[in-house]
Structures are given as structure tokens and as C-alpha cells.
Amino acid sequence: AAGRADAVVLDEALRPLFHTLPRLPDLAPLVQVAVRQPASGTFDWTVADQPHVARFWRVFLRPQYGADLVVVQTRVRTEALEVVHGFQRWFLLTAGVTLLVVVGAGLVQIRRTLDPIVALREATLRVASGDLEARVRIKSRDEFGELGKAFDDMTAELAESVRRREQTEGELKTSRDEALAAA
């Protein structure tokens, strides 16, 4: 029946004592593994022409009952691995979604980092071309915000210096013209 695991109980010489299988399969795969791994192990075998995955455990009962037993649990390979495949599907789906979230968050952070830099670059080019009214107005509360405020303060000071220089030049021209007229 689907979803059912079968069991085989053997004595210490690996002779069958009990099983829930319709027909006992060849025990050679169990013997080969039990020689290499005497306490427990996993092996593949064929039961009723279907590939199975089986796990065995040696049950040490000698002190109380005078004999040890070997218990084998076996299940159709596709059913046994269904849980693993289900886990793999969910793991890959979760990993993919996590990757998308991380990439999306990274792109947002890159955008948040590059936008102030681009604004500063554009304002710097405008100031270099003579537009002393250029401002960046970065609203963040981080180093970019501080840099943007410093840039805006600098351009305001520069504009004020140019205005005062032009005013002083105008006053000097007026004084010069008055002096020339008086002479």
C-alpha cells in the first residue's frame, strides 16, 4: 500500500523471524552492508520488483534475552525520497525568493546611494557653467544630506561673494567716473 513502510526482523545470524512483506526479498544487500556497518546502516534492494530504500538497526538484547535482533524498515524508493524532493523544491523556491528580495533591496540601496551623487554631479556642472543658483536640496539625514547642505551653503556664499564683488566694482566705477569728471 502507498505510504506504508514494511518491516523485517532477523536473528543475529540474519535469518528471518518475521516480516510484513508479501514475499521476502534476497537478503544479500543487507548482509553486505551489515558486515561493513554492524550497528546500523542504509541500503538499496528490490522488493516485489520495486526498488526500495531500507534502513537496519541491530537491537542488542543479549543481556536480557540471550539473543540480538536485526530490524529492517523498508519502503518503496520513490515514496521514501518524496520528502527529500519536497524539501528540495521548497528550499529552492525559498532560496530563489530570498535571492530576489536581496537583489531588490540591493538595487534600492544602490539607487538611494547613487541619486544624491548624481544630483551633486549635475549641480556641480551647473555651477561650473556659471549658474550660481544651482542647488541640490538632498533631504536625507546621512552624510549625503550633510554634503548636499554644505554644497548648497557653498553656492549661496559664492553667489553672495559674486554679488558683493559686482556691487564693489560698480561702486569703484562710479567713484572713478566721479573722480575723472572732477579732474
PDB file of C-alpha atoms in Angstrom:
ATOM      1  CA  ALA A   1       0.000   0.000   0.000  1.00  0.00           C
ATOM      2  CA  ALA A   2       1.185   3.533  -0.771  1.00  0.00           C
ATOM      3  CA  GLY A   3       2.716   5.435   2.132  1.00  0.00           C
ATOM      4  CA  ARG A   4       3.380   2.256   4.114  1.00  0.00           C
ATOM      5  CA  ALA A   5       6.730   1.064   5.383  1.00  0.00           C
ATOM      6  CA  ASP A   6       7.362  -2.642   5.812  1.00  0.00           C
ATOM      7  CA  ALA A   7       9.486  -4.329   8.452  1.00  0.00           C
ATOM      8  CA  VAL A   8      11.667  -7.404   8.641  1.00  0.00           C
ATOM      9  CA  VAL A   9      13.011  -8.854  11.895  1.00  0.00           C
ATOM     10  CA  LEU A  10      16.020 -11.179  11.722  1.00  0.00           C
ATOM     11  CA  ASP A  11      18.077 -13.033  14.290  1.00  0.00           C
ATOM     12  CA  GLU A  12      21.772 -12.290  14.827  1.00  0.00           C
ATOM     13  CA  ALA A  13      22.716 -14.697  12.001  1.00  0.00           C
ATOM     14  CA  LEU A  14      20.431 -12.668   9.696  1.00  0.00           C
ATOM     15  CA  ARG A  15      17.814 -15.411   9.425  1.00  0.00           C
ATOM     16  CA  PRO A  16      14.266 -14.046   9.048  1.00  0.00           C
ATOM     17  CA  LEU A  17      11.999 -14.314  12.075  1.00  0.00           C
ATOM     18  CA  PHE A  18       9.147 -12.046  10.972  1.00  0.00           C
ATOM     19  CA  HIS A  19       8.251  -9.746   8.063  1.00  0.00           C
ATOM     20  CA  THR A  20       5.323  -7.704   6.742  1.00  0.00           C
ATOM     21  CA  LEU A  21       6.313  -8.049   3.088  1.00  0.00           C
ATOM     22  CA  PRO A  22       4.250 -10.132   0.648  1.00  0.00           C
ATOM     23  CA  ARG A  23       7.408 -12.102  -0.189  1.00  0.00           C
ATOM     24  CA  LEU A  24      10.829 -11.895   1.465  1.00  0.00           C
ATOM     25  CA  PRO A  25      13.428 -10.458  -0.970  1.00  0.00           C
ATOM     26  CA  ASP A  26      17.040 -11.520  -1.413  1.00  0.00           C
ATOM     27  CA  LEU A  27      18.917 -10.598   1.787  1.00  0.00           C
ATOM     28  CA  ALA A  28      22.353 -10.258   0.083  1.00  0.00           C
ATOM     29  CA  PRO A  29      22.278  -6.405   0.037  1.00  0.00           C
ATOM     30  CA  LEU A  30      21.533  -6.409   3.779  1.00  0.00           C
ATOM     31  CA  VAL A  31      24.318  -8.891   4.507  1.00  0.00           C
ATOM     32  CA  GLN A  32      26.857  -6.803   2.553  1.00  0.00           C
ATOM     33  CA  VAL A  33      26.012  -3.622   4.486  1.00  0.00           C
ATOM     34  CA  ALA A  34      25.686  -5.362   7.861  1.00  0.00           C
ATOM     35  CA  VAL A  35      29.244  -6.717   7.535  1.00  0.00           C
ATOM     36  CA  ARG A  36      30.644  -3.180   6.944  1.00  0.00           C
ATOM     37  CA  GLN A  37      28.338  -1.385   9.398  1.00  0.00           C
ATOM     38  CA  PRO A  38      27.416  -3.777  12.178  1.00  0.00           C
ATOM     39  CA  ALA A  39      25.240  -1.417  14.303  1.00  0.00           C
ATOM     40  CA  SER A  40      23.060   0.251  11.657  1.00  0.00           C
ATOM     41  CA  GLY A  41      23.048   1.275   8.018  1.00  0.00           C
ATOM     42  CA  THR A  42      21.104   2.068   4.889  1.00  0.00           C
ATOM     43  CA  PHE A  43      20.941   0.030   1.703  1.00  0.00           C
ATOM     44  CA  ASP A  44      19.008  -0.354  -1.539  1.00  0.00           C
ATOM     45  CA  TRP A  45      17.285  -3.576  -2.523  1.00  0.00           C
ATOM     46  CA  THR A  46      14.463  -4.827  -4.690  1.00  0.00           C
ATOM     47  CA  VAL A  47      11.198  -5.977  -3.115  1.00  0.00           C
ATOM     48  CA  ALA A  48       8.461  -7.405  -5.372  1.00  0.00           C
ATOM     49  CA  ASP A  49      10.221  -5.964  -8.463  1.00  0.00           C
ATOM     50  CA  GLN A  50      10.238  -2.436  -6.993  1.00  0.00           C
ATOM     51  CA  PRO A  51      13.349  -0.562  -5.863  1.00  0.00           C
ATOM     52  CA  HIS A  52      13.284   0.035  -2.111  1.00  0.00           C
ATOM     53  CA  VAL A  53      15.356   2.006   0.357  1.00  0.00           C
ATOM     54  CA  ALA A  54      15.889   0.207   3.633  1.00  0.00           C
ATOM     55  CA  ARG A  55      17.416   1.011   6.990  1.00  0.00           C
ATOM     56  CA  PHE A  56      18.528  -1.583   9.517  1.00  0.00           C
ATOM     57  CA  TRP A  57      19.359  -1.448  13.210  1.00  0.00           C
ATOM     58  CA  ARG A  58      20.952  -4.081  15.367  1.00  0.00           C
ATOM     59  CA  VAL A  59      19.000  -4.396  18.617  1.00  0.00           C
ATOM     60  CA  PHE A  60      21.244  -5.617  21.408  1.00  0.00           C
ATOM     61  CA  LEU A  61      19.092  -7.854  23.619  1.00  0.00           C
ATOM     62  CA  ARG A  62      21.667 -10.495  24.633  1.00  0.00           C
ATOM     63  CA  PRO A  63      21.978  -9.488  28.320  1.00  0.00           C
ATOM     64  CA  GLN A  64      18.222  -9.730  28.958  1.00  0.00           C
ATOM     65  CA  TYR A  65      17.013 -12.251  26.375  1.00  0.00           C
ATOM     66  CA  GLY A  66      20.080 -14.125  25.201  1.00  0.00           C
ATOM     67  CA  ALA A  67      19.862 -13.039  21.558  1.00  0.00           C
ATOM     68  CA  ASP A  68      20.355  -9.965  19.389  1.00  0.00           C
ATOM     69  CA  LEU A  69      17.946  -8.971  16.635  1.00  0.00           C
ATOM     70  CA  VAL A  70      18.267  -7.023  13.412  1.00  0.00           C
ATOM     71  CA  VAL A  71      15.283  -4.850  12.496  1.00  0.00           C
ATOM     72  CA  VAL A  72      14.899  -3.620   8.908  1.00  0.00           C
ATOM     73  CA  GLN A  73      12.470  -0.946   7.809  1.00  0.00           C
ATOM     74  CA  THR A  74      11.928  -0.778   4.046  1.00  0.00           C
ATOM     75  CA  ARG A  75       9.939   1.489   1.793  1.00  0.00           C
ATOM     76  CA  VAL A  76       9.448   1.991  -1.947  1.00  0.00           C
ATOM     77  CA  ARG A  77      12.274   4.273  -3.112  1.00  0.00           C
ATOM     78  CA  THR A  78      10.035   6.921  -4.734  1.00  0.00           C
ATOM     79  CA  GLU A  79       7.906   7.217  -1.591  1.00  0.00           C
ATOM     80  CA  ALA A  80      10.944   7.315   0.690  1.00  0.00           C
ATOM     81  CA  LEU A  81      12.570  10.081  -1.345  1.00  0.00           C
ATOM     82  CA  GLU A  82       9.349  12.063  -1.809  1.00  0.00           C
ATOM     83  CA  VAL A  83      10.011  14.003   1.393  1.00  0.00           C
ATOM     84  CA  VAL A  84      13.551  14.828   0.253  1.00  0.00           C
ATOM     85  CA  HIS A  85      12.308  16.013  -3.140  1.00  0.00           C
ATOM     86  CA  GLY A  86       9.592  18.084  -1.484  1.00  0.00           C
ATOM     87  CA  PHE A  87      12.193  19.674   0.772  1.00  0.00           C
ATOM     88  CA  GLN A  88      14.446  20.375  -2.202  1.00  0.00           C
ATOM     89  CA  ARG A  89      11.589  22.066  -4.079  1.00  0.00           C
ATOM     90  CA  TRP A  90      10.691  24.273  -1.097  1.00  0.00           C
ATOM     91  CA  PHE A  91      14.335  25.009  -0.375  1.00  0.00           C
ATOM     92  CA  LEU A  92      14.993  26.093  -3.971  1.00  0.00           C
ATOM     93  CA  LEU A  93      11.809  28.177  -4.026  1.00  0.00           C
ATOM     94  CA  THR A  94      12.745  29.833  -0.728  1.00  0.00           C
ATOM     95  CA  ALA A  95      16.319  30.412  -1.900  1.00  0.00           C
ATOM     96  CA  GLY A  96      15.059  31.935  -5.158  1.00  0.00           C
ATOM     97  CA  VAL A  97      12.620  34.266  -3.398  1.00  0.00           C
ATOM     98  CA  THR A  98      15.317  35.232  -0.893  1.00  0.00           C
ATOM     99  CA  LEU A  99      17.714  35.976  -3.732  1.00  0.00           C
ATOM    100  CA  LEU A 100      15.124  38.173  -5.432  1.00  0.00           C
ATOM    101  CA  VAL A 101      14.445  40.058  -2.198  1.00  0.00           C
ATOM    102  CA  VAL A 102      18.163  40.581  -1.579  1.00  0.00           C
ATOM    103  CA  VAL A 103      18.754  41.752  -5.164  1.00  0.00           C
ATOM    104  CA  GLY A 104      15.730  44.072  -4.949  1.00  0.00           C
ATOM    105  CA  ALA A 105      16.886  45.511  -1.618  1.00  0.00           C
ATOM    106  CA  GLY A 106      20.388  45.920  -3.045  1.00  0.00           C
ATOM    107  CA  LEU A 107      19.076  47.783  -6.080  1.00  0.00           C
ATOM    108  CA  VAL A 108      17.002  50.086  -3.860  1.00  0.00           C
ATOM    109  CA  GLN A 109      20.056  50.777  -1.703  1.00  0.00           C
ATOM    110  CA  ILE A 110      22.221  51.434  -4.764  1.00  0.00           C
ATOM    111  CA  ARG A 111      19.577  53.831  -6.057  1.00  0.00           C
ATOM    112  CA  ARG A 112      19.437  55.593  -2.678  1.00  0.00           C
ATOM    113  CA  THR A 113      23.221  55.928  -2.779  1.00  0.00           C
ATOM    114  CA  LEU A 114      23.572  57.000  -6.413  1.00  0.00           C
ATOM    115  CA  ASP A 115      20.727  59.543  -6.585  1.00  0.00           C
ATOM    116  CA  PRO A 116      22.478  62.071  -4.285  1.00  0.00           C
ATOM    117  CA  ILE A 117      25.775  61.563  -6.112  1.00  0.00           C
ATOM    118  CA  VAL A 118      24.106  62.219  -9.471  1.00  0.00           C
ATOM    119  CA  ALA A 119      22.348  65.298  -8.052  1.00  0.00           C
ATOM    120  CA  LEU A 120      25.652  66.640  -6.714  1.00  0.00           C
ATOM    121  CA  ARG A 121      27.397  66.000 -10.035  1.00  0.00           C
ATOM    122  CA  GLU A 122      24.680  67.763 -12.023  1.00  0.00           C
ATOM    123  CA  ALA A 123      24.670  70.758  -9.648  1.00  0.00           C
ATOM    124  CA  THR A 124      28.472  70.947  -9.813  1.00  0.00           C
ATOM    125  CA  LEU A 125      28.329  71.062 -13.634  1.00  0.00           C
ATOM    126  CA  ARG A 126      25.686  73.821 -13.487  1.00  0.00           C
ATOM    127  CA  VAL A 127      27.842  75.880 -11.085  1.00  0.00           C
ATOM    128  CA  ALA A 128      30.903  75.304 -13.292  1.00  0.00           C
ATOM    129  CA  SER A 129      28.951  76.668 -16.259  1.00  0.00           C
ATOM    130  CA  GLY A 130      28.088  79.834 -14.286  1.00  0.00           C
ATOM    131  CA  ASP A 131      24.698  79.033 -12.717  1.00  0.00           C
ATOM    132  CA  LEU A 132      25.310  80.074  -9.112  1.00  0.00           C
ATOM    133  CA  GLU A 133      21.674  79.444  -8.235  1.00  0.00           C
ATOM    134  CA  ALA A 134      22.126  75.675  -8.640  1.00  0.00           C
ATOM    135  CA  ARG A 135      21.098  73.729  -5.527  1.00  0.00           C
ATOM    136  CA  VAL A 136      20.980  70.003  -4.781  1.00  0.00           C
ATOM    137  CA  ARG A 137      18.447  70.009  -1.926  1.00  0.00           C
ATOM    138  CA  ILE A 138      19.201  66.478  -0.705  1.00  0.00           C
ATOM    139  CA  LYS A 139      16.719  65.653   2.076  1.00  0.00           C
ATOM    140  CA  SER A 140      18.447  62.631   3.641  1.00  0.00           C
ATOM    141  CA  ARG A 141      19.781  62.678   7.195  1.00  0.00           C
ATOM    142  CA  ASP A 142      23.044  60.960   6.377  1.00  0.00           C
ATOM    143  CA  GLU A 143      26.423  62.039   5.032  1.00  0.00           C
ATOM    144  CA  PHE A 144      24.872  62.770   1.636  1.00  0.00           C
ATOM    145  CA  GLY A 145      22.412  65.162   3.268  1.00  0.00           C
ATOM    146  CA  GLU A 146      25.287  66.896   5.057  1.00  0.00           C
ATOM    147  CA  LEU A 147      27.288  67.090   1.829  1.00  0.00           C
ATOM    148  CA  GLY A 148      24.283  68.447  -0.071  1.00  0.00           C
ATOM    149  CA  LYS A 149      23.669  71.114   2.603  1.00  0.00           C
ATOM    150  CA  ALA A 150      27.372  72.067   2.540  1.00  0.00           C
ATOM    151  CA  PHE A 151      27.201  72.317  -1.281  1.00  0.00           C
ATOM    152  CA  ASP A 152      24.072  74.494  -1.131  1.00  0.00           C
ATOM    153  CA  ASP A 153      25.684  76.715   1.547  1.00  0.00           C
ATOM    154  CA  MET A 154      28.846  76.990  -0.564  1.00  0.00           C
ATOM    155  CA  THR A 155      26.958  78.006  -3.713  1.00  0.00           C
ATOM    156  CA  ALA A 156      24.919  80.536  -1.705  1.00  0.00           C
ATOM    157  CA  GLU A 157      28.161  82.014  -0.284  1.00  0.00           C
ATOM    158  CA  LEU A 158      29.706  82.019  -3.751  1.00  0.00           C
ATOM    159  CA  ALA A 159      26.669  83.804  -5.199  1.00  0.00           C
ATOM    160  CA  GLU A 160      26.783  86.327  -2.342  1.00  0.00           C
ATOM    161  CA  SER A 161      30.525  86.899  -2.922  1.00  0.00           C
ATOM    162  CA  VAL A 162      29.930  87.482  -6.635  1.00  0.00           C
ATOM    163  CA  ARG A 163      27.059  89.874  -5.823  1.00  0.00           C
ATOM    164  CA  ARG A 164      29.258  91.848  -3.372  1.00  0.00           C
ATOM    165  CA  ARG A 165      32.146  91.909  -5.866  1.00  0.00           C
ATOM    166  CA  GLU A 166      29.860  93.216  -8.613  1.00  0.00           C
ATOM    167  CA  GLN A 167      28.496  95.806  -6.205  1.00  0.00           C
ATOM    168  CA  THR A 168      32.015  96.845  -5.199  1.00  0.00           C
ATOM    169  CA  GLU A 169      33.068  97.013  -8.874  1.00  0.00           C
ATOM    170  CA  GLY A 170      30.044  99.160  -9.600  1.00  0.00           C
ATOM    171  CA  GLU A 171      30.908 101.487  -6.714  1.00  0.00           C
ATOM    172  CA  LEU A 172      34.544 101.656  -7.868  1.00  0.00           C
ATOM    173  CA  LYS A 173      33.447 102.530 -11.417  1.00  0.00           C
ATOM    174  CA  THR A 174      31.146 105.209 -10.096  1.00  0.00           C
ATOM    175  CA  SER A 175      33.958 106.640  -7.904  1.00  0.00           C
ATOM    176  CA  ARG A 176      36.370 106.514 -10.819  1.00  0.00           C
ATOM    177  CA  ASP A 177      33.916 108.231 -13.129  1.00  0.00           C
ATOM    178  CA  GLU A 178      33.238 110.899 -10.481  1.00  0.00           C
ATOM    179  CA  ALA A 179      36.984 111.401  -9.971  1.00  0.00           C
ATOM    180  CA  LEU A 180      37.574 111.698 -13.720  1.00  0.00           C
ATOM    181  CA  ALA A 181      34.706 114.134 -14.032  1.00  0.00           C
ATOM    182  CA  ALA A 182      36.097 116.243 -11.178  1.00  0.00           C
ATOM    183  CA  ALA A 183      39.565 116.260 -12.708  1.00  0.00           C
TER     184      ALA A 183
END
